[in-house]
Short mmCIF file of C-alpha atoms in Angstrom, two decimals:
data_model
loop_
_atom_site.label_atom_id
_atom_site.label_comp_id
_atom_site.label_asym_id
_atom_site.label_seq_id
_atom_site.Cartn_x
_atom_site.Cartn_y
_atom_site.Cartn_z
CA MET A 1 -3.66 -3.11 28.23
CA LYS A 2 -7.20 -4.39 27.86
CA SER A 3 -8.01 -1.65 25.49
CA LEU A 4 -4.85 -2.23 23.04
CA PRO A 5 -6.84 -4.99 20.83
CA LEU A 6 -9.88 -2.43 20.38
CA LEU A 7 -7.32 0.49 19.70
CA ILE A 8 -5.77 -1.78 16.87
CA ALA A 9 -9.17 -2.60 15.45
CA ILE A 10 -10.23 1.27 15.46
CA VAL A 11 -6.85 1.91 13.54
CA THR A 12 -7.61 -1.16 11.15
CA LEU A 13 -10.87 0.32 10.32
CA THR A 14 -9.91 3.78 9.62
CA ALA A 15 -7.05 2.81 7.63
CA CYS A 16 -9.18 1.08 4.80
CA ALA A 17 -9.69 2.33 1.22
CA SER A 18 -13.46 2.67 1.06
CA GLY A 19 -15.54 1.17 -1.72
CA SER A 20 -17.49 -1.55 -2.85
CA SER A 21 -15.34 -2.63 -5.74
CA PRO A 22 -11.43 -2.99 -6.26
CA ALA A 23 -11.94 -0.52 -8.86
CA ALA A 24 -13.96 1.77 -6.47
CA LYS A 25 -11.23 1.39 -3.87
CA LYS A 26 -8.25 2.24 -6.22
CA ALA A 27 -10.27 5.36 -7.15
CA ASN A 28 -10.69 6.32 -3.48
CA ALA A 29 -6.76 5.56 -2.60
CA ARG A 30 -5.68 7.84 -5.51
CA GLN A 31 -7.81 10.55 -4.28
CA ALA A 32 -6.92 10.05 -0.58
CA THR A 33 -3.03 10.14 -1.41
CA SER A 34 -3.54 12.81 -3.94
CA GLU A 35 -5.05 14.99 -1.06
CA ALA A 36 -2.28 13.57 1.25
CA LEU A 37 0.50 14.99 -1.15
CA THR A 38 -1.07 18.33 -1.68
CA GLU A 39 -1.05 18.56 2.21
CA ILE A 40 2.71 17.44 2.28
CA TYR A 41 3.63 19.89 -0.72
CA ALA A 42 2.15 22.65 1.68
CA ASP A 43 4.25 21.67 4.41
CA HIS A 44 7.35 20.92 2.71
CA PRO A 45 8.11 23.42 -0.34
CA GLY A 46 11.03 21.09 -1.44
CA ALA A 47 8.86 18.19 -1.89
CA ARG A 48 7.78 18.78 -4.92
CA SER A 49 11.15 19.39 -6.69
CA ALA A 50 12.47 16.17 -4.83
CA VAL A 51 9.54 14.29 -6.64
CA ALA A 52 10.49 15.78 -10.02
CA ARG A 53 14.10 14.77 -9.43
CA GLY A 54 13.20 11.11 -8.12
CA ILE A 55 13.14 7.97 -9.90
CA GLY A 56 9.76 7.02 -8.27
CA TYR A 57 7.70 7.82 -5.18
CA LEU A 58 5.35 6.69 -2.54
CA VAL A 59 2.54 8.49 -1.00
CA CYS A 60 0.80 7.33 2.27
CA THR A 61 -1.82 8.54 4.34
CA GLY A 62 -3.22 6.86 7.48
CA SER A 63 -3.31 7.20 11.27
CA ASP A 64 -0.97 6.59 14.15
CA SER A 65 -2.31 6.02 17.65
CA TYR A 66 -0.15 6.02 20.73
CA LEU A 67 -1.23 4.61 24.09
CA PHE A 68 1.44 4.65 26.60
CA ALA A 69 4.14 2.07 25.69
CA ALA A 70 2.90 0.88 22.62
CA SER A 71 1.89 2.54 19.17
CA THR A 72 -0.13 1.22 16.12
CA GLY A 73 -1.20 2.63 12.73
CA GLY A 74 -1.96 1.85 9.20
CA GLY A 75 -3.13 2.96 6.05
CA ILE A 76 -3.23 3.12 2.12
CA CYS A 77 -0.33 4.30 -0.29
CA THR A 78 -0.01 4.69 -4.03
CA PHE A 79 3.44 3.97 -5.48
CA HIS A 80 4.04 5.82 -8.54
CA THR A 81 6.92 4.95 -10.98
CA GLY A 82 6.81 6.55 -14.43
CA ASP A 83 3.03 6.29 -15.46
CA LYS A 84 2.52 3.32 -13.47
CA VAL A 85 0.48 3.51 -10.47
CA ASP A 86 0.48 0.54 -7.69
CA TYR A 87 -1.27 0.30 -4.61
CA TYR A 88 0.21 -0.65 -0.96
CA ARG A 89 -1.21 -0.72 2.40
CA PHE A 90 0.80 -0.36 5.59
CA ALA A 91 0.65 -1.01 9.11
CA SER A 92 2.93 0.21 11.86
CA LEU A 93 3.92 -0.99 15.56
CA GLY A 94 6.14 0.86 17.62
CA ALA A 95 7.40 0.83 21.34
CA GLY A 96 8.12 3.84 23.71
CA VAL A 97 6.04 6.14 25.34
CA GLY A 98 3.16 8.30 23.77
CA ILE A 99 -0.60 9.18 23.93
CA GLY A 100 -2.73 10.55 21.17
CA PHE A 101 -4.28 9.94 17.78
CA LYS A 102 -3.32 11.64 14.61
CA LYS A 103 -4.02 11.21 10.86
CA VAL A 104 -0.74 11.36 9.19
CA ALA A 105 0.54 11.73 5.44
CA PHE A 106 3.92 10.63 4.31
CA LEU A 107 6.00 10.60 1.04
CA TYR A 108 8.97 8.53 0.30
CA VAL A 109 10.84 9.75 -2.81
CA PHE A 110 13.49 7.20 -4.38
CA GLN A 111 16.45 8.79 -5.39
CA THR A 112 18.38 5.39 -6.51
CA ASN A 113 17.11 2.27 -8.12
CA THR A 114 18.88 0.10 -5.43
CA ALA A 115 16.67 2.06 -2.72
CA MET A 116 13.40 1.55 -4.84
CA LYS A 117 14.30 -2.23 -5.30
CA ARG A 118 14.69 -2.60 -1.41
CA PHE A 119 11.33 -1.27 -0.96
CA VAL A 120 9.81 -3.26 -3.44
CA ASP A 121 11.54 -6.59 -2.24
CA TYR A 122 11.18 -5.79 1.39
CA GLY A 123 8.74 -3.21 2.19
CA TRP A 124 10.24 -2.25 5.53
CA ASP A 125 11.22 0.99 7.37
CA ALA A 126 12.05 1.52 10.82
CA GLY A 127 13.19 4.44 12.94
CA ALA A 128 13.04 6.55 15.95
CA ARG A 129 10.50 9.35 16.04
CA ALA A 130 9.86 11.85 18.73
CA GLU A 131 7.48 14.62 18.43
CA ALA A 132 4.32 16.71 19.66
CA SER A 133 1.81 17.61 17.50
CA ALA A 134 -1.70 19.12 17.36
CA ARG A 135 -3.59 19.93 14.57
CA HIS A 136 -7.54 20.39 13.34
CA LYS A 137 -8.41 19.88 10.04
CA ASP A 138 -10.13 23.01 9.80
CA GLU A 139 -7.16 25.08 11.06
CA VAL A 140 -4.40 26.70 8.67
CA GLY A 141 -1.44 26.64 11.08
CA GLN A 142 -0.31 23.56 13.20
CA VAL A 143 2.09 22.62 16.05
CA ALA A 144 3.86 19.88 14.92
CA ALA A 145 7.18 18.30 13.99
CA ASN A 146 6.58 17.91 10.48
CA THR A 147 9.71 15.85 9.49
CA SER A 148 11.98 15.40 6.35
CA TYR A 149 15.11 13.45 6.04
CA ASP A 150 17.32 11.33 3.91
CA VAL A 151 17.81 7.70 4.48
CA ASP A 152 19.85 5.30 2.18
CA GLY A 153 18.61 6.90 -1.08
CA VAL A 154 15.01 7.78 0.06
CA ARG A 155 14.02 11.36 0.87
CA ILE A 156 11.23 10.79 3.42
CA TYR A 157 8.64 13.83 4.34
CA GLN A 158 5.76 13.54 6.77
CA SER A 159 2.83 15.82 7.68
CA ALA A 160 0.34 15.73 10.61
CA ILE A 161 -2.97 16.48 8.75
CA TRP A 162 -5.24 16.35 12.23
CA GLY A 163 -5.29 15.21 15.83
CA ALA A 164 -2.96 15.43 18.53
CA ALA A 165 -0.12 13.23 19.96
CA ALA A 166 2.88 13.40 21.99
CA GLN A 167 5.43 10.49 21.74
CA ALA A 168 8.96 9.03 21.94
CA THR A 169 8.67 5.83 19.78
CA VAL A 170 10.74 3.48 17.85
CA GLN A 171 8.42 2.53 15.00
CA GLY A 172 8.30 -0.05 12.09
CA TYR A 173 6.29 0.02 9.12
CA LYS A 174 5.53 -2.82 6.91
CA PHE A 175 4.06 -1.94 3.42
CA TRP A 176 2.58 -4.54 1.11
CA ARG A 177 1.35 -4.39 -2.48
CA THR A 178 -2.70 -5.05 -3.07
CA ASP A 179 -4.89 -4.92 -5.79
CA PHE A 180 -7.92 -4.62 -3.26
CA THR A 181 -9.36 -7.99 -4.06
CA ASP A 182 -8.47 -9.75 -0.85
CA ASP A 183 -9.61 -6.96 1.63
CA VAL A 184 -10.20 -8.06 4.92
CA ILE A 185 -12.89 -5.42 5.66
CA GLU A 186 -15.55 -4.36 2.84
CA HIS A 187 -17.14 -1.08 2.72
CA ASN A 188 -20.29 -0.50 0.82
CA ASP A 189 -20.86 2.98 -0.61
#
C-alpha cells in the first residue's frame, strides 16, 4: 500500500489539461474530448444518434488505475448544452479487486432536464464495474467490455482507449466545473 500515494500522484499528473494559460488548457481539453468522442462513436454506433436526441452531453477522457483493492482515476470533460461548452474535471475512487492501468473515454447523454440538473448540482456518479480490457493505441481492435447503459435519464457510453486492466470494482466519480485558472499543476508548452 506504500505505492498507493505514488499511483494517485501519477493519475493526477496524467489527468491534467496541458497548457500555459486557461485558454490553452480549454483548447487542449476540447481537442482531447473531441478525439475521445470520435473513439466512442467508433465503438458505439448508437452514440451519435443519442447525442442528437439528448438535451446535453458530457464527454470525458482520462485514466483509471487498479491496484489490488483500490482504484483511482481522473481526467477532463467538456459539457455541451446547445452552443455552450463548460469544462469539468473528474476524479474517481473505487474499492474491489483489480490490477492495471488504462486510458478511458466516456460519454453521458442527458435525456431529461432532471438528470442534467442533478449532474450540474451534485456532480456524482457511482456504480459497479466488472471487466477485463486490453488495447494498444495503434491497434484497430480491442478486447474490452465497452459498455453502454441507461441510468435515471442518462445514457452512458464507455470505451477503453489503451492500456490493460482487469477489475471488479464499485467506483464513484466526482465531477466539478473548472475554468482552468486555479489548477493545482501548471504545464508549460
